[in-house]
mmCIF file of N, CA and C in Angstrom:
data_model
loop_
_atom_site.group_PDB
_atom_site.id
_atom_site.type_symbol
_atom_site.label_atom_id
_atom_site.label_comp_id
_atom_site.label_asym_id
_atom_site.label_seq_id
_atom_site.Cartn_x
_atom_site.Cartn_y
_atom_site.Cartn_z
ATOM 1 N N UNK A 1 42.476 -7.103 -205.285
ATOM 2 C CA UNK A 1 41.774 -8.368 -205.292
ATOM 3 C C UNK A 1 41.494 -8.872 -206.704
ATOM 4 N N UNK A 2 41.741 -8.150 -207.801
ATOM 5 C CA UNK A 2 41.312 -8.412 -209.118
ATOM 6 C C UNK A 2 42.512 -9.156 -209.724
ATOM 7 N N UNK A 3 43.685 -8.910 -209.320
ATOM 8 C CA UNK A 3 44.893 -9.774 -209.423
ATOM 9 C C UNK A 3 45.789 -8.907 -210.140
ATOM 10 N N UNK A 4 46.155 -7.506 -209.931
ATOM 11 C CA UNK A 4 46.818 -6.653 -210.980
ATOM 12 C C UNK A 4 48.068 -6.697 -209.811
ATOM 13 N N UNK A 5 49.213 -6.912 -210.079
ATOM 14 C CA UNK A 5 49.805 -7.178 -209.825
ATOM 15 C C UNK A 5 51.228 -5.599 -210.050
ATOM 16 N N UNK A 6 51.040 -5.305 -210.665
ATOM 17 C CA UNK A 6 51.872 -4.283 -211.613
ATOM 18 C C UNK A 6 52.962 -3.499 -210.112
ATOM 19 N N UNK A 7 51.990 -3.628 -209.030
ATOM 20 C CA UNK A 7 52.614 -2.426 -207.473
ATOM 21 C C UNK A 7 53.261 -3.304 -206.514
ATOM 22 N N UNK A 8 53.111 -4.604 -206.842
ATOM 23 C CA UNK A 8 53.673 -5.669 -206.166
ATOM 24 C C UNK A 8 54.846 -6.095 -206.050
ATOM 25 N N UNK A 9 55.243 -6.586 -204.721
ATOM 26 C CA UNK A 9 56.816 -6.829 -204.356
ATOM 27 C C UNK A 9 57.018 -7.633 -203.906
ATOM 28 N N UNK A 10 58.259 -8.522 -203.759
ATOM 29 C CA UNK A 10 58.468 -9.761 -202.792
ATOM 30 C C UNK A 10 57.768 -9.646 -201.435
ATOM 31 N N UNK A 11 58.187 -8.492 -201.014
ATOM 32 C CA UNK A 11 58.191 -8.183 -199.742
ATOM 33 C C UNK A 11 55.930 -8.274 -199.079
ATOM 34 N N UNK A 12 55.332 -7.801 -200.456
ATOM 35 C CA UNK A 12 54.174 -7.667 -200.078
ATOM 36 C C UNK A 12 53.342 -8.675 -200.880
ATOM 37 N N UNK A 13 53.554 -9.459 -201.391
ATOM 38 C CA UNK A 13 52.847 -10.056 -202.531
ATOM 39 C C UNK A 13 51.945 -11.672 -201.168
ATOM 40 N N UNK A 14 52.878 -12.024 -200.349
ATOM 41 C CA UNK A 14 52.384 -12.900 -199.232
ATOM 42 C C UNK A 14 51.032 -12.313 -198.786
ATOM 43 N N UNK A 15 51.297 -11.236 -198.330
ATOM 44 C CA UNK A 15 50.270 -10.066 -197.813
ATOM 45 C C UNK A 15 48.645 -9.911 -198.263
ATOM 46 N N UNK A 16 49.064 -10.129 -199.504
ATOM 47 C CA UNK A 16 47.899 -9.970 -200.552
ATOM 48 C C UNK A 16 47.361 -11.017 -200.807
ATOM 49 N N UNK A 17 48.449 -12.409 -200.750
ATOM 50 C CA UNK A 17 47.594 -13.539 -200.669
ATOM 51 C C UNK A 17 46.867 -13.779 -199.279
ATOM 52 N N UNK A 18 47.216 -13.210 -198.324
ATOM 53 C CA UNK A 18 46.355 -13.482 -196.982
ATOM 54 C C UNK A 18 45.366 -13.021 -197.393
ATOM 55 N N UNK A 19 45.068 -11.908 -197.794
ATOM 56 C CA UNK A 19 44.050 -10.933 -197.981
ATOM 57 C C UNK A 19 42.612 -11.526 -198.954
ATOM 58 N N UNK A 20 43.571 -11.847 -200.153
ATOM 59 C CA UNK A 20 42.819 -12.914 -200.804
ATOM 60 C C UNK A 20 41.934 -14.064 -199.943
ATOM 61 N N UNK A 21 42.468 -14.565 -199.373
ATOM 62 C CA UNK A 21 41.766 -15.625 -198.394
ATOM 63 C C UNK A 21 40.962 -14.889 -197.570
ATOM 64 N N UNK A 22 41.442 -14.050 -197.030
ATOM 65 C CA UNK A 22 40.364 -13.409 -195.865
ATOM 66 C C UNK A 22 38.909 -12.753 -195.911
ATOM 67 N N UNK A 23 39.339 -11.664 -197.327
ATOM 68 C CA UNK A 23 38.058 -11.478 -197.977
ATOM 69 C C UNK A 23 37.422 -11.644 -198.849
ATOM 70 N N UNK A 24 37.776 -12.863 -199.507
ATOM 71 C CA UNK A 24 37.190 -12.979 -200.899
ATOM 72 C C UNK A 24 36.992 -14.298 -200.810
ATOM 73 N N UNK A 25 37.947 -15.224 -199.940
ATOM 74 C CA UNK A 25 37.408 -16.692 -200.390
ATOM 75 C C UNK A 25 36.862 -17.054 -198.766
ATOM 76 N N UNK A 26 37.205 -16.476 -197.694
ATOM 77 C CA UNK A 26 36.617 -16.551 -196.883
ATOM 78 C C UNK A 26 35.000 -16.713 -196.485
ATOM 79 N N UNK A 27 33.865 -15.599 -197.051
ATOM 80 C CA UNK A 27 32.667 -15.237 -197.143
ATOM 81 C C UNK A 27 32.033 -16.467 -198.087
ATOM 82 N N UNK A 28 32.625 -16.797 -199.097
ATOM 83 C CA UNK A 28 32.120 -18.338 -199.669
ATOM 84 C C UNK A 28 32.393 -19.481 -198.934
ATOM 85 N N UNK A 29 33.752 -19.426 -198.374
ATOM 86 C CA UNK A 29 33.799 -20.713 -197.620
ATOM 87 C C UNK A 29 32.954 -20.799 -196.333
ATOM 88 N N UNK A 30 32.239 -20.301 -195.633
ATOM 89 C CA UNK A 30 30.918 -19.817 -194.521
ATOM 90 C C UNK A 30 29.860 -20.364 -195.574
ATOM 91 N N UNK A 31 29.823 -19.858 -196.393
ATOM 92 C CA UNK A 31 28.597 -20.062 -197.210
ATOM 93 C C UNK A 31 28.380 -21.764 -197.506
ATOM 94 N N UNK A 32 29.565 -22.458 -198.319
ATOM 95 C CA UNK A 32 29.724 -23.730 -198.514
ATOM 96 C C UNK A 32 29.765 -24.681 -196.904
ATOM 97 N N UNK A 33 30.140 -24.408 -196.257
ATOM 98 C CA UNK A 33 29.860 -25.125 -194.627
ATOM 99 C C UNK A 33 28.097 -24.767 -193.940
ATOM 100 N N UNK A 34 27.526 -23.614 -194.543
ATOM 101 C CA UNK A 34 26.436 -23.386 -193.957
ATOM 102 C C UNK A 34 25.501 -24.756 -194.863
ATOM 103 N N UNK A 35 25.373 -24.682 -196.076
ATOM 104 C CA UNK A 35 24.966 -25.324 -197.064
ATOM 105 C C UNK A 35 25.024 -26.779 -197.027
ATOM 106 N N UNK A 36 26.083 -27.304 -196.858
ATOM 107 C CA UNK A 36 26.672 -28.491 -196.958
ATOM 108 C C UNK A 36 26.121 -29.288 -195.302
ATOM 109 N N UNK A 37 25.689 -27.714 -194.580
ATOM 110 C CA UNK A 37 25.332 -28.738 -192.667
ATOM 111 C C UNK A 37 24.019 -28.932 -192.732
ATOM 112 N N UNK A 38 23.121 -27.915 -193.761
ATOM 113 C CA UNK A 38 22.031 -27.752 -193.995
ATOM 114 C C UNK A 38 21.750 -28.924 -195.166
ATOM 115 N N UNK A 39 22.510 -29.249 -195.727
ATOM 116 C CA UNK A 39 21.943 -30.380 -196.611
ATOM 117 C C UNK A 39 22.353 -31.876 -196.227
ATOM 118 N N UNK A 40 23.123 -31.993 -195.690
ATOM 119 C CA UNK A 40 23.429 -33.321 -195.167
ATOM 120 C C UNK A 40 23.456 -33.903 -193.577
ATOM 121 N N UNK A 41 22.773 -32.490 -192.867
ATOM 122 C CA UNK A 41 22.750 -33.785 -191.314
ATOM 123 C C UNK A 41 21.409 -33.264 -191.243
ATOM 124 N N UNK A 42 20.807 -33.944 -190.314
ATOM 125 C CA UNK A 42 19.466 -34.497 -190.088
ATOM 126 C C UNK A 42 19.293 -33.435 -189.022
ATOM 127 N N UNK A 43 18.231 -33.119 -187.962
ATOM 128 C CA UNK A 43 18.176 -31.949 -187.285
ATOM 129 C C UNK A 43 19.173 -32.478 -185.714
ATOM 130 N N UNK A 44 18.555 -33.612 -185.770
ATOM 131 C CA UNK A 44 19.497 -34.224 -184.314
ATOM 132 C C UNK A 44 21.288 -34.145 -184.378
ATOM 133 N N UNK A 45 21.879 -34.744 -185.998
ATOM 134 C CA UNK A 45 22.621 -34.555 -186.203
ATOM 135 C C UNK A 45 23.439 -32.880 -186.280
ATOM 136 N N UNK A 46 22.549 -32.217 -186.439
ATOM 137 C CA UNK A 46 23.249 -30.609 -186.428
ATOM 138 C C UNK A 46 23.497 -30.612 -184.871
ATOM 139 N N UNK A 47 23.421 -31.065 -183.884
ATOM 140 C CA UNK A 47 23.506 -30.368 -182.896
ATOM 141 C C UNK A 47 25.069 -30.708 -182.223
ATOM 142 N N UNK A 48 25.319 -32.263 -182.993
ATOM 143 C CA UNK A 48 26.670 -33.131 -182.577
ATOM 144 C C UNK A 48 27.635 -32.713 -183.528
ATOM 145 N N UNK A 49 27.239 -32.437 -184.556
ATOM 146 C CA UNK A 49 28.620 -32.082 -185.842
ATOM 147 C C UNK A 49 28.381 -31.135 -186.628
ATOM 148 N N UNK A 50 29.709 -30.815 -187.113
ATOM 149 C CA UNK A 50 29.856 -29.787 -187.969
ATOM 150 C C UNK A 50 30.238 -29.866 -189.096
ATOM 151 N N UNK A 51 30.225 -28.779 -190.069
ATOM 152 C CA UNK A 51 31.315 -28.842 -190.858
ATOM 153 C C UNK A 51 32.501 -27.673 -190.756
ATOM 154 N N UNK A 52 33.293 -27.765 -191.158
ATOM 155 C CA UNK A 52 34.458 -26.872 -191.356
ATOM 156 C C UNK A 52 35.652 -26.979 -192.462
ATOM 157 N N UNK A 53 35.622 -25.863 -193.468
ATOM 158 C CA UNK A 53 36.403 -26.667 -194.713
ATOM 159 C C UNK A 53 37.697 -25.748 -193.802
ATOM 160 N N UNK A 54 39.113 -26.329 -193.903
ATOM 161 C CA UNK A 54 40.385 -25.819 -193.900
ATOM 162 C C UNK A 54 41.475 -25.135 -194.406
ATOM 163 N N UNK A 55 41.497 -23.929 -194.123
ATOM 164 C CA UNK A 55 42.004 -23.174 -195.093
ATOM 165 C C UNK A 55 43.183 -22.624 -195.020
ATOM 166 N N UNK A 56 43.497 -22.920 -193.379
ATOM 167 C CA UNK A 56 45.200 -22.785 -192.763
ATOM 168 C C UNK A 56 46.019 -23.045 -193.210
ATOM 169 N N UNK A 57 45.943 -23.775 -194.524
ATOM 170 C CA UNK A 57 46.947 -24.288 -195.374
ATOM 171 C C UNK A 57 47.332 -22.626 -195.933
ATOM 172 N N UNK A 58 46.266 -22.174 -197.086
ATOM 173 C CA UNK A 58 46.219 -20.944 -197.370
ATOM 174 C C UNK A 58 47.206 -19.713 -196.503
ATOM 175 N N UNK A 59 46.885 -19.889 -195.332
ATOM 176 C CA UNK A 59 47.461 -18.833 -194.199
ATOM 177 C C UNK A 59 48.101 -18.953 -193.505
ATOM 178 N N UNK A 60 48.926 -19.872 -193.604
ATOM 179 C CA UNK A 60 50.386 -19.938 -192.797
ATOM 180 C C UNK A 60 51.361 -19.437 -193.086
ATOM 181 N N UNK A 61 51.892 -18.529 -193.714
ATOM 182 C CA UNK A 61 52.661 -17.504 -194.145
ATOM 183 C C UNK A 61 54.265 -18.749 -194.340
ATOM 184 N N UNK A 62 54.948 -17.939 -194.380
ATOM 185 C CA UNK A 62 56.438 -18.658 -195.079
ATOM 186 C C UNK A 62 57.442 -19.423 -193.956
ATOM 187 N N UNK A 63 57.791 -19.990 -194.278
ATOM 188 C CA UNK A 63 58.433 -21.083 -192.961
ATOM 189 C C UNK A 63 59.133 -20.798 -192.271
ATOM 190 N N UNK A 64 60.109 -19.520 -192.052
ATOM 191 C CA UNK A 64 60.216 -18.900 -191.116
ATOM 192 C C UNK A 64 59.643 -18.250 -189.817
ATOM 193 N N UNK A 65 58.648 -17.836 -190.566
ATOM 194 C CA UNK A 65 57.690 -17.219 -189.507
ATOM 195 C C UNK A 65 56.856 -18.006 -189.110
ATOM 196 N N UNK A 66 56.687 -19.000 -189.520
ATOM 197 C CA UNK A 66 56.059 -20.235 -188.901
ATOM 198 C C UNK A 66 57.065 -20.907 -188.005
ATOM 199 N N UNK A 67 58.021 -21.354 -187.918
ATOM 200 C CA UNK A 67 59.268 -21.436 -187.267
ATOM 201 C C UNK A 67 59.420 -20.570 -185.772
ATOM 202 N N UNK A 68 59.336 -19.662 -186.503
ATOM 203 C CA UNK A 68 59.472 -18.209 -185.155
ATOM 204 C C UNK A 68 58.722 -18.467 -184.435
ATOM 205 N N UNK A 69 57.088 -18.453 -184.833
ATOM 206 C CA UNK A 69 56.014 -18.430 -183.913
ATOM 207 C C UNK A 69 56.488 -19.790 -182.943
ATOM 208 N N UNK A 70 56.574 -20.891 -183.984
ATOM 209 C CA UNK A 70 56.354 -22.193 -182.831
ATOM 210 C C UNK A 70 57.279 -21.872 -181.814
ATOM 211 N N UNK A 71 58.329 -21.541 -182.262
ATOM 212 C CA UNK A 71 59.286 -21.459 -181.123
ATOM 213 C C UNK A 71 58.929 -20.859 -179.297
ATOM 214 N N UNK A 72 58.249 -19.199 -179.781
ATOM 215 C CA UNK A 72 57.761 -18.376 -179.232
ATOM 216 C C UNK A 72 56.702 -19.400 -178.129
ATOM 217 N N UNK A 73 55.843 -19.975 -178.958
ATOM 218 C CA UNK A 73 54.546 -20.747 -178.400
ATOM 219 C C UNK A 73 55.336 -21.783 -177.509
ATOM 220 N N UNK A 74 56.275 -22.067 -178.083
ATOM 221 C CA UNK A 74 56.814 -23.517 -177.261
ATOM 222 C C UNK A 74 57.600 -23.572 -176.240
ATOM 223 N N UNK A 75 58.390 -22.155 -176.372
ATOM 224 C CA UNK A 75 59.479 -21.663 -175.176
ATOM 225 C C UNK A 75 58.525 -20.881 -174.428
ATOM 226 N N UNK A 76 57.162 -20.128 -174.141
ATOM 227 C CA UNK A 76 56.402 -19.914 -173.405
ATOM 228 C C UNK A 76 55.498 -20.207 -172.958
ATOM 229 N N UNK A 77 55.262 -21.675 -172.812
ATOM 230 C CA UNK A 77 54.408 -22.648 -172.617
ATOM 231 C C UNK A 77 53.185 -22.654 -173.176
ATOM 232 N N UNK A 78 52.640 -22.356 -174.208
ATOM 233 C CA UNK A 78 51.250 -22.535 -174.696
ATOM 234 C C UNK A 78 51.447 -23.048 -176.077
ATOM 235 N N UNK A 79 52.236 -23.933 -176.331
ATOM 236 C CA UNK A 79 52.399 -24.415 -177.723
ATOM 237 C C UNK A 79 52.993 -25.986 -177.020
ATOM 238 N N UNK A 80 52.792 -26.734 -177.082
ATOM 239 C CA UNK A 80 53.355 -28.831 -176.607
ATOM 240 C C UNK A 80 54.277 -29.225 -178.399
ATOM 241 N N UNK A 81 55.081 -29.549 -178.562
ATOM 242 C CA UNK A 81 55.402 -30.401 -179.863
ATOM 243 C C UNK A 81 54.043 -30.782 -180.363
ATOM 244 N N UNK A 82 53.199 -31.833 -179.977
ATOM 245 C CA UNK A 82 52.462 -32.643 -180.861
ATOM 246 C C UNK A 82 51.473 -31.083 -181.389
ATOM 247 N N UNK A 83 51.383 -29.905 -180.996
ATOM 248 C CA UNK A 83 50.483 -29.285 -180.778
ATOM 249 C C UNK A 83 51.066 -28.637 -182.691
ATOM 250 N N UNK A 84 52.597 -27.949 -182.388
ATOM 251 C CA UNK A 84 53.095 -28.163 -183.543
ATOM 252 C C UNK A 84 53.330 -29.421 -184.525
ATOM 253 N N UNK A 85 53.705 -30.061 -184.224
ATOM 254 C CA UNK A 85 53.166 -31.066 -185.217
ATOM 255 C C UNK A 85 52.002 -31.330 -186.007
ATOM 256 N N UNK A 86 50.666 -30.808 -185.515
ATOM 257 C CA UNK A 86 49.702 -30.988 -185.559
ATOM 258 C C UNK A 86 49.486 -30.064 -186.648
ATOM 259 N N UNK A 87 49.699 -28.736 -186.218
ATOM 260 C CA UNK A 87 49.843 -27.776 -187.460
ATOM 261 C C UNK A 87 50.733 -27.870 -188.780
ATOM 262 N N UNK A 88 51.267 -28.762 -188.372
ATOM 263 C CA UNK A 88 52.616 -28.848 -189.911
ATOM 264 C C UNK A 88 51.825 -29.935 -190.499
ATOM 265 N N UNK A 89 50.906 -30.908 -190.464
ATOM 266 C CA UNK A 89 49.978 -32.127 -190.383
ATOM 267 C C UNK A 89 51.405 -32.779 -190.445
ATOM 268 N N UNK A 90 51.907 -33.198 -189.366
ATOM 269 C CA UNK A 90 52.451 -33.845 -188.536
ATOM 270 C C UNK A 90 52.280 -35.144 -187.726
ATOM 271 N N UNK A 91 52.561 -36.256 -187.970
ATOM 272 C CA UNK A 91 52.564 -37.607 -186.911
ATOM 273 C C UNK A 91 53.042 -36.849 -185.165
ATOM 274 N N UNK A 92 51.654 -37.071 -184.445
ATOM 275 C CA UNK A 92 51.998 -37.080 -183.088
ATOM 276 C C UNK A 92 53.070 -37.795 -182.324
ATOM 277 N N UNK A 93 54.074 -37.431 -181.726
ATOM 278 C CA UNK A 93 55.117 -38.000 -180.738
ATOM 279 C C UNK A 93 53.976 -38.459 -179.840
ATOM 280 N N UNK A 94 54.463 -40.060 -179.502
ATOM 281 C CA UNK A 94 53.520 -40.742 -178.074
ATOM 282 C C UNK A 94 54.026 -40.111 -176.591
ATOM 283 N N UNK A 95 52.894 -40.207 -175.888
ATOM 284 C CA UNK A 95 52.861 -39.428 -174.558
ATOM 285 C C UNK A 95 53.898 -39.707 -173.973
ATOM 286 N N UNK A 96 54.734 -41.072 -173.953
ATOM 287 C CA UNK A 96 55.785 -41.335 -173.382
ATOM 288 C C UNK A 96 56.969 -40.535 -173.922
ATOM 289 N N UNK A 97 57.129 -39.934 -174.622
ATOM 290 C CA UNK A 97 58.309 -39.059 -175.630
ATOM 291 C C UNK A 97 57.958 -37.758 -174.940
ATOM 292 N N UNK A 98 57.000 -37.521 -174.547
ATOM 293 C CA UNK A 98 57.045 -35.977 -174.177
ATOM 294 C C UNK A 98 56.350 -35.104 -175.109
ATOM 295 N N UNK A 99 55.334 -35.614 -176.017
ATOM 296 C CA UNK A 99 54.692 -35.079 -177.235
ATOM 297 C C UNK A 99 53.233 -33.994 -176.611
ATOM 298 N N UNK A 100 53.164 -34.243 -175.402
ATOM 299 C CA UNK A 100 51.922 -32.777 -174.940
ATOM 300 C C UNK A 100 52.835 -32.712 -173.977
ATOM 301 N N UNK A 101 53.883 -32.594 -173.977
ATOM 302 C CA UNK A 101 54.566 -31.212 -172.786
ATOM 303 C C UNK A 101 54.524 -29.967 -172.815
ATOM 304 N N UNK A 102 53.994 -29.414 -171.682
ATOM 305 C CA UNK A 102 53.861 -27.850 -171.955
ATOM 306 C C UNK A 102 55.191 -27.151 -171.245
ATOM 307 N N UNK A 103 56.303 -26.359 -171.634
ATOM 308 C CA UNK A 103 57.652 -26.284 -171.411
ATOM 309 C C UNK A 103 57.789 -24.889 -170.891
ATOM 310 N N UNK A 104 58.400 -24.145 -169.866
ATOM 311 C CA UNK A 104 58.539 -22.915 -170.334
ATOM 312 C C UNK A 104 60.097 -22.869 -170.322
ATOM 313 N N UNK A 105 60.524 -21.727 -170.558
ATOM 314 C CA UNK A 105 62.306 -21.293 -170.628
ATOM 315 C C UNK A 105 62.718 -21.372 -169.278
ATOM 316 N N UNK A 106 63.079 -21.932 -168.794
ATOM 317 C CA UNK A 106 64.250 -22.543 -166.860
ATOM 318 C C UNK A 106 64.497 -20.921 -166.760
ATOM 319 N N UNK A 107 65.332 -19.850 -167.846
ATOM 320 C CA UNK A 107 66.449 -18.739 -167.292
ATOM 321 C C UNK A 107 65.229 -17.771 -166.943
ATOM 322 N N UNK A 108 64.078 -17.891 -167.417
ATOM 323 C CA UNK A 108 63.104 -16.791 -167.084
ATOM 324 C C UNK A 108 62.198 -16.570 -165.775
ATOM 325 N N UNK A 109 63.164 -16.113 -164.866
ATOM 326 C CA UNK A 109 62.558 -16.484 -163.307
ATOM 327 C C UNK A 109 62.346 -15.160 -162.740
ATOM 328 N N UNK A 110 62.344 -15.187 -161.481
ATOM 329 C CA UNK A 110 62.406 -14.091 -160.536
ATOM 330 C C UNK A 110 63.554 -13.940 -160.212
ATOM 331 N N UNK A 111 64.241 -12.898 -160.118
ATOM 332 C CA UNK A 111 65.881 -12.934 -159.331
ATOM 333 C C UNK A 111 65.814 -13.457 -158.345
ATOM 334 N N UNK A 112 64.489 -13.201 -157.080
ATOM 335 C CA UNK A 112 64.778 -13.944 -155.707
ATOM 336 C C UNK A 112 64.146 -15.000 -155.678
ATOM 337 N N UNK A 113 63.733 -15.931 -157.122
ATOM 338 C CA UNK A 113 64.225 -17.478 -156.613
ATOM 339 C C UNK A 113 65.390 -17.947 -157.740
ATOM 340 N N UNK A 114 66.043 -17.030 -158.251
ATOM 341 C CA UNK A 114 67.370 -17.784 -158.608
ATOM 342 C C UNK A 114 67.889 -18.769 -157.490
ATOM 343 N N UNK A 115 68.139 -19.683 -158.069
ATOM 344 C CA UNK A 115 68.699 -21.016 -157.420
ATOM 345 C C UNK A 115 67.968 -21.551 -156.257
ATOM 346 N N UNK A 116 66.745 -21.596 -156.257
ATOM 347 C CA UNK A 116 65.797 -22.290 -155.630
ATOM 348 C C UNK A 116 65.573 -23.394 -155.279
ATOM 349 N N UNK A 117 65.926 -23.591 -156.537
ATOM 350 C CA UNK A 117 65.788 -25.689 -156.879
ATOM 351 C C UNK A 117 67.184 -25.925 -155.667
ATOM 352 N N UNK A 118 68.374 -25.155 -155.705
ATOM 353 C CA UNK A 118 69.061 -25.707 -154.972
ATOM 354 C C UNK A 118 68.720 -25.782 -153.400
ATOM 355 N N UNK A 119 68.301 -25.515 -152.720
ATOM 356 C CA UNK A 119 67.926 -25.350 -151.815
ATOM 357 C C UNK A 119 66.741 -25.501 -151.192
ATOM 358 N N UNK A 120 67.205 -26.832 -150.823
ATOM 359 C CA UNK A 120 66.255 -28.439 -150.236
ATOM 360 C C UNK A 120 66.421 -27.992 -148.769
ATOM 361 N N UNK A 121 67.558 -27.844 -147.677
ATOM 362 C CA UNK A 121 67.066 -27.576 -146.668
ATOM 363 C C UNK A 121 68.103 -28.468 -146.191
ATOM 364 N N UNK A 122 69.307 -28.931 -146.817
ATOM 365 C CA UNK A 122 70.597 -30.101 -146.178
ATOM 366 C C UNK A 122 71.773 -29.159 -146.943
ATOM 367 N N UNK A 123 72.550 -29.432 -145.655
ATOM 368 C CA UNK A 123 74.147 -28.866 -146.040
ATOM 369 C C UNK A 123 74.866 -29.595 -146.954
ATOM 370 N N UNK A 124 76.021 -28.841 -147.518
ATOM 371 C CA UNK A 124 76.690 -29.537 -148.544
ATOM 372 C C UNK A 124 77.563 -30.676 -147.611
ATOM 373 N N UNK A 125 77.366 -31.900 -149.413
ATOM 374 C CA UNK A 125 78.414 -32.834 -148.931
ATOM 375 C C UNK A 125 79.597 -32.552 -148.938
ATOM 376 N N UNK A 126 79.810 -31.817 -149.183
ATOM 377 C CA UNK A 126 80.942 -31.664 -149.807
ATOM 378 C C UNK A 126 82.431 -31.301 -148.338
ATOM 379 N N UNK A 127 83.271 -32.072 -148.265
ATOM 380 C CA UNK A 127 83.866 -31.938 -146.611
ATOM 381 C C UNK A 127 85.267 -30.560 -147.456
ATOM 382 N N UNK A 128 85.253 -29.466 -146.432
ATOM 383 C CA UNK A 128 85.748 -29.146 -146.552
ATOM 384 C C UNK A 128 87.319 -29.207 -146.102
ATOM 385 N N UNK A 129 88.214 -28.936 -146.656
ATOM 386 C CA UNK A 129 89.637 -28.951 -146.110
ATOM 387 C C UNK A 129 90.928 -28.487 -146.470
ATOM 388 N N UNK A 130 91.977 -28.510 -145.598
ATOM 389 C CA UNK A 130 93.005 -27.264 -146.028
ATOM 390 C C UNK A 130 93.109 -27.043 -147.517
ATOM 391 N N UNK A 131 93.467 -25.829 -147.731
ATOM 392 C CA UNK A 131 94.222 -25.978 -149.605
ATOM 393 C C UNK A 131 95.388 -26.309 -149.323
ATOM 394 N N UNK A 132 95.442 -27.350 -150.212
ATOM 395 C CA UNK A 132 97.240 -27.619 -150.022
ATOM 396 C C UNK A 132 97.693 -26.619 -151.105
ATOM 397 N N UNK A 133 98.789 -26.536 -150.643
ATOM 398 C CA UNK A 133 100.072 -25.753 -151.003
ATOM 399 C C UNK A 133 100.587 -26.436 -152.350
ATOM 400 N N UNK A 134 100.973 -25.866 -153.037
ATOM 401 C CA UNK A 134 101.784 -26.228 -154.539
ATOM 402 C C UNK A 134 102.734 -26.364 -154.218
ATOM 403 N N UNK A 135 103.531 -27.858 -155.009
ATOM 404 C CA UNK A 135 104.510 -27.993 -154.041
ATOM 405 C C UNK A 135 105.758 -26.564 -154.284
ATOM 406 N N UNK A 136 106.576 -27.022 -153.860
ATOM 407 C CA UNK A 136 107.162 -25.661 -153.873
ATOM 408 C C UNK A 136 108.966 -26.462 -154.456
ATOM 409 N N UNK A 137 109.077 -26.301 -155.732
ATOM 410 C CA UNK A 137 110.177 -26.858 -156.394
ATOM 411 C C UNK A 137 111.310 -26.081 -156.614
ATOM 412 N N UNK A 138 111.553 -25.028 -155.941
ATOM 413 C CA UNK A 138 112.948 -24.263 -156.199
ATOM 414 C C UNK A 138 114.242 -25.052 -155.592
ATOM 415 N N UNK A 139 114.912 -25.297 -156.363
ATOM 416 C CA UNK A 139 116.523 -25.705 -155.057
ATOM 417 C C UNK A 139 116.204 -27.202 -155.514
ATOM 418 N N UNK A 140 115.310 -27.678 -155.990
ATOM 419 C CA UNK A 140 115.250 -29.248 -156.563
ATOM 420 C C UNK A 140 115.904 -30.135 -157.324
ATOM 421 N N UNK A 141 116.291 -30.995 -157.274
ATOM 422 C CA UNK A 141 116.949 -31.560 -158.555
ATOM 423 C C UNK A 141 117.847 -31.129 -159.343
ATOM 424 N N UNK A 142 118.472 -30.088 -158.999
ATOM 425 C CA UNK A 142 118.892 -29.495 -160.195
ATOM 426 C C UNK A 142 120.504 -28.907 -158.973
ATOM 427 N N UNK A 143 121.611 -28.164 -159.840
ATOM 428 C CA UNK A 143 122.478 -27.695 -159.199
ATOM 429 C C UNK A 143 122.054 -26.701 -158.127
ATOM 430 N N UNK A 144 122.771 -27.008 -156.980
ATOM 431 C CA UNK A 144 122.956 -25.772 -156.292
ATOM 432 C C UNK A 144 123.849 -24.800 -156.010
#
């Protein structure tokens, strides 16, 4: 936490900045929101608002894994686009676009309702009838 750096690696140096945030600037930032609710709202006002400084900027780790997660969240229904968007500070897609859809993955079912959806309860249109035969071209056109 002192910033010596000397044992540090690509691989862990992210790590340490979480850490940084978590215990060191974290415990002040509580402190500055306690302070700041206590000095500027009135007693009626504490009960409707808050404060909260934002620090998710700090802790969103590298854009991959931010990537990964949304994906995860979004292909298992508890993540909507605008929801990601929201986290990237992102312009919301309008409701008509599909911007709070909650989605899950179609292939992730039960085996015994594979193909469910098909089966409404009406026979196929489909008319069945002979296979025709290919024609059959030996002895054609040609010398005999």
């Amino acid at each position: 936490m002192v910033g010596d750096l000397e044992k540090s690696s690509f691989s862990n140096i992210e790590q340490q900045s979480l850490e940084f945030v978590k215990y060191t600037l974290d415990p002040w930032v509580i402190r500055w929101e306690q302070a700041l609710k206590k000095s500027l709202f009135l007693p009626e006002e504490k009960k409707e608002f808050f404060i909260k400084l934002n620090v998710d900027g700090l802790l969103r780790g590298d854009y991959q894994s931010r990537m990964n997660g949304y994906a995860d969240g979004r292909q298992n229904g508890w993540l909507s686009t605008n929801d990601i968007r929201e986290m990237e500070d992102m312009n919301p897609l309008p409701e008509e676009e599909g911007g709070n859809l909650y989605l899950v993955n179609g292939a992730m079912t039960k085996l015994k309702d594979a193909g469910a959806f098909a089966k409404d309860g009406t026979e196929s249109t489909v008319e069945e009838t002979e296979p025709q035969q290919p024609p059959d071209n030996r002895n054609r056109g040609g010398l005999r």
